[in-house]
Amino acid sequence: PPPTPHAMLDSVVLAVAAGRGEVAALSLFPPLRERWHREGLIATVGGAAAIELHALRDGAASAVSTYDDICDVLTPLWGERFGARLRLATLALAALADEAPRTSSGGRLDVRTVAGRLVEDAEGVLAMRDEDERPFQIEGQAWEARLRAEQLRLEWLLGARVDLDDLTGRWRRAVELFGDLGHVPEEARARARLSAVLRAAGDGEAAQ
């Protein structure tokens, strides 16, 4: 069936639910999934929300699977390095980072392999933008900042030694850009991540 305003509205409803962590909203997902191949915006808006909600309900593997599903649908429509892939890859990477403290030592290599693929996908988008001399404006810059912050956060939570000043700086950059963009939920999320790093670095006052 062709896309309808109702389907797009449901995609936005799903996005709001993702910001609130309301996994019950995934009941909207199956009918939206049927429309992805006809309207890419439904795939990007609703799909991004589904990545987050699947991560909350089912874990990082489900989030990555949803990411792969979105990309399989959108690549024939928009090409392999479509712009929204930066955001989608970052959300899937964040799901891996959220789950990292519970990852067994034997599973860390697999997590790093998947994470490397996601980062490579995102960097492919950034490289194409550079090649075409079409750099991202503030929204893309904000998502790139979060990508870099999530990339290092994952290593930190997997137990690697990281420079906490570097990690703090990456999250400060994400906070700044999402604030300038006016994306309140993402700015709040970045602030929470920054607070956790500051607390780990022993700066409780700044963390608060």
PDB file of N, CA and C in Angstrom, residues 148-204:
ATOM      1  N   ARG A 148      31.449   9.468  17.667  1.00  0.00           N
ATOM      2  CA  ARG A 148      32.797   9.411  18.231  1.00  0.00           C
ATOM      3  C   ARG A 148      32.765   9.199  19.738  1.00  0.00           C
ATOM      4  N   ALA A 149      31.771   9.804  20.387  1.00  0.00           N
ATOM      5  CA  ALA A 149      31.647   9.623  21.832  1.00  0.00           C
ATOM      6  C   ALA A 149      31.233   8.198  22.181  1.00  0.00           C
ATOM      7  N   GLU A 150      30.282   7.649  21.441  1.00  0.00           N
ATOM      8  CA  GLU A 150      29.841   6.276  21.698  1.00  0.00           C
ATOM      9  C   GLU A 150      30.952   5.273  21.393  1.00  0.00           C
ATOM     10  N   GLN A 151      31.744   5.552  20.370  1.00  0.00           N
ATOM     11  CA  GLN A 151      32.844   4.676  19.993  1.00  0.00           C
ATOM     12  C   GLN A 151      33.823   4.514  21.162  1.00  0.00           C
ATOM     13  N   LEU A 152      34.182   5.617  21.799  1.00  0.00           N
ATOM     14  CA  LEU A 152      35.120   5.546  22.918  1.00  0.00           C
ATOM     15  C   LEU A 152      34.431   5.048  24.183  1.00  0.00           C
ATOM     16  N   ARG A 153      33.151   5.403  24.363  1.00  0.00           N
ATOM     17  CA  ARG A 153      32.411   4.901  25.535  1.00  0.00           C
ATOM     18  C   ARG A 153      32.341   3.385  25.522  1.00  0.00           C
ATOM     19  N   LEU A 154      32.141   2.807  24.340  1.00  0.00           N
ATOM     20  CA  LEU A 154      32.095   1.354  24.235  1.00  0.00           C
ATOM     21  C   LEU A 154      33.396   0.739  24.721  1.00  0.00           C
ATOM     22  N   GLU A 155      34.522   1.273  24.264  1.00  0.00           N
ATOM     23  CA  GLU A 155      35.816   0.729  24.701  1.00  0.00           C
ATOM     24  C   GLU A 155      35.985   0.867  26.210  1.00  0.00           C
ATOM     25  N   TRP A 156      35.578   2.005  26.726  1.00  0.00           N
ATOM     26  CA  TRP A 156      35.683   2.255  28.164  1.00  0.00           C
ATOM     27  C   TRP A 156      34.866   1.235  28.951  1.00  0.00           C
ATOM     28  N   LEU A 157      33.634   0.991  28.520  1.00  0.00           N
ATOM     29  CA  LEU A 157      32.759   0.077  29.248  1.00  0.00           C
ATOM     30  C   LEU A 157      33.110  -1.387  29.011  1.00  0.00           C
ATOM     31  N   LEU A 158      33.887  -1.657  27.968  1.00  0.00           N
ATOM     32  CA  LEU A 158      34.400  -3.015  27.764  1.00  0.00           C
ATOM     33  C   LEU A 158      35.653  -3.267  28.598  1.00  0.00           C
ATOM     34  N   GLY A 159      36.121  -2.252  29.297  1.00  0.00           N
ATOM     35  CA  GLY A 159      37.259  -2.432  30.193  1.00  0.00           C
ATOM     36  C   GLY A 159      38.583  -1.954  29.663  1.00  0.00           C
ATOM     37  N   ALA A 160      38.587  -1.339  28.482  1.00  0.00           N
ATOM     38  CA  ALA A 160      39.847  -0.838  27.930  1.00  0.00           C
ATOM     39  C   ALA A 160      40.270   0.434  28.665  1.00  0.00           C
ATOM     40  N   ARG A 161      41.559   0.699  28.658  1.00  0.00           N
ATOM     41  CA  ARG A 161      42.068   1.934  29.236  1.00  0.00           C
ATOM     42  C   ARG A 161      41.846   3.059  28.219  1.00  0.00           C
ATOM     43  N   VAL A 162      41.118   4.060  28.617  1.00  0.00           N
ATOM     44  CA  VAL A 162      40.860   5.198  27.727  1.00  0.00           C
ATOM     45  C   VAL A 162      41.210   6.485  28.458  1.00  0.00           C
ATOM     46  N   ASP A 163      41.454   7.510  27.696  1.00  0.00           N
ATOM     47  CA  ASP A 163      41.726   8.835  28.234  1.00  0.00           C
ATOM     48  C   ASP A 163      40.384   9.474  28.601  1.00  0.00           C
ATOM     49  N   LEU A 164      40.124   9.616  29.897  1.00  0.00           N
ATOM     50  CA  LEU A 164      38.838  10.156  30.321  1.00  0.00           C
ATOM     51  C   LEU A 164      38.659  11.616  29.910  1.00  0.00           C
ATOM     52  N   ASP A 165      39.767  12.339  29.785  1.00  0.00           N
ATOM     53  CA  ASP A 165      39.654  13.714  29.299  1.00  0.00           C
ATOM     54  C   ASP A 165      39.156  13.713  27.849  1.00  0.00           C
ATOM     55  N   ASP A 166      39.661  12.763  27.055  1.00  0.00           N
ATOM     56  CA  ASP A 166      39.218  12.637  25.673  1.00  0.00           C
ATOM     57  C   ASP A 166      37.740  12.273  25.634  1.00  0.00           C
ATOM     58  N   LEU A 167      37.355  11.296  26.462  1.00  0.00           N
ATOM     59  CA  LEU A 167      35.958  10.866  26.488  1.00  0.00           C
ATOM     60  C   LEU A 167      35.051  12.004  26.935  1.00  0.00           C
ATOM     61  N   THR A 168      35.487  12.738  27.952  1.00  0.00           N
ATOM     62  CA  THR A 168      34.713  13.896  28.417  1.00  0.00           C
ATOM     63  C   THR A 168      34.562  14.937  27.312  1.00  0.00           C
ATOM     64  N   GLY A 169      35.659  15.187  26.611  1.00  0.00           N
ATOM     65  CA  GLY A 169      35.621  16.171  25.536  1.00  0.00           C
ATOM     66  C   GLY A 169      34.674  15.776  24.422  1.00  0.00           C
ATOM     67  N   ARG A 170      34.633  14.499  24.109  1.00  0.00           N
ATOM     68  CA  ARG A 170      33.721  14.039  23.052  1.00  0.00           C
ATOM     69  C   ARG A 170      32.264  14.234  23.446  1.00  0.00           C
ATOM     70  N   TRP A 171      31.941  13.933  24.714  1.00  0.00           N
ATOM     71  CA  TRP A 171      30.557  14.108  25.145  1.00  0.00           C
ATOM     72  C   TRP A 171      30.202  15.585  25.308  1.00  0.00           C
ATOM     73  N   ARG A 172      31.163  16.404  25.699  1.00  0.00           N
ATOM     74  CA  ARG A 172      30.891  17.845  25.749  1.00  0.00           C
ATOM     75  C   ARG A 172      30.558  18.375  24.357  1.00  0.00           C
ATOM     76  N   ARG A 173      31.274  17.878  23.370  1.00  0.00           N
ATOM     77  CA  ARG A 173      31.014  18.297  21.993  1.00  0.00           C
ATOM     78  C   ARG A 173      29.611  17.880  21.556  1.00  0.00           C
ATOM     79  N   ALA A 174      29.207  16.665  21.912  1.00  0.00           N
ATOM     80  CA  ALA A 174      27.861  16.199  21.569  1.00  0.00           C
ATOM     81  C   ALA A 174      26.799  17.042  22.263  1.00  0.00           C
ATOM     82  N   VAL A 175      27.019  17.347  23.537  1.00  0.00           N
ATOM     83  CA  VAL A 175      26.079  18.195  24.275  1.00  0.00           C
ATOM     84  C   VAL A 175      25.939  19.548  23.584  1.00  0.00           C
ATOM     85  N   GLU A 176      27.073  20.135  23.222  1.00  0.00           N
ATOM     86  CA  GLU A 176      27.066  21.456  22.598  1.00  0.00           C
ATOM     87  C   GLU A 176      26.288  21.446  21.282  1.00  0.00           C
ATOM     88  N   LEU A 177      26.570  20.465  20.431  1.00  0.00           N
ATOM     89  CA  LEU A 177      25.963  20.454  19.105  1.00  0.00           C
ATOM     90  C   LEU A 177      24.473  20.130  19.156  1.00  0.00           C
ATOM     91  N   PHE A 178      24.094  19.145  19.993  1.00  0.00           N
ATOM     92  CA  PHE A 178      22.664  18.857  20.098  1.00  0.00           C
ATOM     93  C   PHE A 178      21.916  20.019  20.751  1.00  0.00           C
ATOM     94  N   GLY A 179      22.589  20.735  21.644  1.00  0.00           N
ATOM     95  CA  GLY A 179      21.976  21.932  22.216  1.00  0.00           C
ATOM     96  C   GLY A 179      21.770  23.009  21.169  1.00  0.00           C
ATOM     97  N   ASP A 180      22.794  23.228  20.340  1.00  0.00           N
ATOM     98  CA  ASP A 180      22.669  24.222  19.264  1.00  0.00           C
ATOM     99  C   ASP A 180      21.584  23.810  18.265  1.00  0.00           C
ATOM    100  N   LEU A 181      21.456  22.511  18.045  1.00  0.00           N
ATOM    101  CA  LEU A 181      20.446  22.004  17.125  1.00  0.00           C
ATOM    102  C   LEU A 181      19.041  22.167  17.685  1.00  0.00           C
ATOM    103  N   GLY A 182      18.933  22.197  19.017  1.00  0.00           N
ATOM    104  CA  GLY A 182      17.616  22.256  19.654  1.00  0.00           C
ATOM    105  C   GLY A 182      16.973  20.898  19.807  1.00  0.00           C
ATOM    106  N   HIS A 183      17.797  19.845  19.794  1.00  0.00           N
ATOM    107  CA  HIS A 183      17.296  18.468  19.935  1.00  0.00           C
ATOM    108  C   HIS A 183      17.346  18.116  21.423  1.00  0.00           C
ATOM    109  N   VAL A 184      16.270  18.416  22.114  1.00  0.00           N
ATOM    110  CA  VAL A 184      16.265  18.318  23.577  1.00  0.00           C
ATOM    111  C   VAL A 184      16.533  16.897  24.085  1.00  0.00           C
ATOM    112  N   PRO A 185      15.871  15.856  23.558  1.00  0.00           N
ATOM    113  CA  PRO A 185      16.147  14.512  24.078  1.00  0.00           C
ATOM    114  C   PRO A 185      17.600  14.076  23.878  1.00  0.00           C
ATOM    115  N   GLU A 186      18.170  14.391  22.709  1.00  0.00           N
ATOM    116  CA  GLU A 186      19.557  13.985  22.475  1.00  0.00           C
ATOM    117  C   GLU A 186      20.530  14.802  23.316  1.00  0.00           C
ATOM    118  N   GLU A 187      20.225  16.069  23.529  1.00  0.00           N
ATOM    119  CA  GLU A 187      21.075  16.852  24.422  1.00  0.00           C
ATOM    120  C   GLU A 187      21.030  16.280  25.838  1.00  0.00           C
ATOM    121  N   ALA A 188      19.845  15.909  26.290  1.00  0.00           N
ATOM    122  CA  ALA A 188      19.708  15.318  27.627  1.00  0.00           C
ATOM    123  C   ALA A 188      20.469  14.006  27.732  1.00  0.00           C
ATOM    124  N   ARG A 189      20.377  13.191  26.688  1.00  0.00           N
ATOM    125  CA  ARG A 189      21.090  11.913  26.692  1.00  0.00           C
ATOM    126  C   ARG A 189      22.601  12.150  26.753  1.00  0.00           C
ATOM    127  N   ALA A 190      23.076  13.101  25.947  1.00  0.00           N
ATOM    128  CA  ALA A 190      24.512  13.395  25.948  1.00  0.00           C
ATOM    129  C   ALA A 190      24.961  13.926  27.304  1.00  0.00           C
ATOM    130  N   ARG A 191      24.125  14.748  27.932  1.00  0.00           N
ATOM    131  CA  ARG A 191      24.466  15.253  29.271  1.00  0.00           C
ATOM    132  C   ARG A 191      24.559  14.109  30.293  1.00  0.00           C
ATOM    133  N   ALA A 192      23.660  13.150  30.187  1.00  0.00           N
ATOM    134  CA  ALA A 192      23.705  12.008  31.110  1.00  0.00           C
ATOM    135  C   ALA A 192      24.978  11.196  30.915  1.00  0.00           C
ATOM    136  N   ARG A 193      25.366  10.991  29.656  1.00  0.00           N
ATOM    137  CA  ARG A 193      26.611  10.263  29.369  1.00  0.00           C
ATOM    138  C   ARG A 193      27.817  11.044  29.908  1.00  0.00           C
ATOM    139  N   LEU A 194      27.810  12.352  29.681  1.00  0.00           N
ATOM    140  CA  LEU A 194      28.901  13.196  30.171  1.00  0.00           C
ATOM    141  C   LEU A 194      28.980  13.134  31.692  1.00  0.00           C
ATOM    142  N   SER A 195      27.838  13.166  32.340  1.00  0.00           N
ATOM    143  CA  SER A 195      27.820  13.106  33.804  1.00  0.00           C
ATOM    144  C   SER A 195      28.458  11.820  34.320  1.00  0.00           C
ATOM    145  N   ALA A 196      28.159  10.706  33.657  1.00  0.00           N
ATOM    146  CA  ALA A 196      28.727   9.426  34.090  1.00  0.00           C
ATOM    147  C   ALA A 196      30.246   9.427  33.979  1.00  0.00           C
ATOM    148  N   VAL A 197      30.765  10.023  32.915  1.00  0.00           N
ATOM    149  CA  VAL A 197      32.219  10.070  32.741  1.00  0.00           C
ATOM    150  C   VAL A 197      32.850  10.994  33.775  1.00  0.00           C
ATOM    151  N   LEU A 198      32.232  12.145  34.002  1.00  0.00           N
ATOM    152  CA  LEU A 198      32.760  13.073  34.996  1.00  0.00           C
ATOM    153  C   LEU A 198      32.786  12.446  36.393  1.00  0.00           C
ATOM    154  N   ARG A 199      31.731  11.697  36.699  1.00  0.00           N
ATOM    155  CA  ARG A 199      31.682  11.034  38.000  1.00  0.00           C
ATOM    156  C   ARG A 199      32.805   9.995  38.121  1.00  0.00           C
ATOM    157  N   ALA A 200      33.028   9.250  37.035  1.00  0.00           N
ATOM    158  CA  ALA A 200      34.099   8.254  37.042  1.00  0.00           C
ATOM    159  C   ALA A 200      35.465   8.908  37.167  1.00  0.00           C
ATOM    160  N   ALA A 201      35.586  10.129  36.649  1.00  0.00           N
ATOM    161  CA  ALA A 201      36.853  10.849  36.720  1.00  0.00           C
ATOM    162  C   ALA A 201      37.046  11.562  38.059  1.00  0.00           C
ATOM    163  N   GLY A 202      36.048  11.438  38.938  1.00  0.00           N
ATOM    164  CA  GLY A 202      36.171  12.006  40.268  1.00  0.00           C
ATOM    165  C   GLY A 202      35.692  13.437  40.405  1.00  0.00           C
ATOM    166  N   ASP A 203      35.011  13.954  39.383  1.00  0.00           N
ATOM    167  CA  ASP A 203      34.510  15.325  39.440  1.00  0.00           C
ATOM    168  C   ASP A 203      33.004  15.289  39.716  1.00  0.00           C
ATOM    169  N   GLY A 204      32.643  14.981  40.947  1.00  0.00           N
ATOM    170  CA  GLY A 204      31.255  14.841  41.311  1.00  0.00           C
ATOM    171  C   GLY A 204      30.444  16.108  41.167  1.00  0.00           C
TER     172      GLY A 204
END
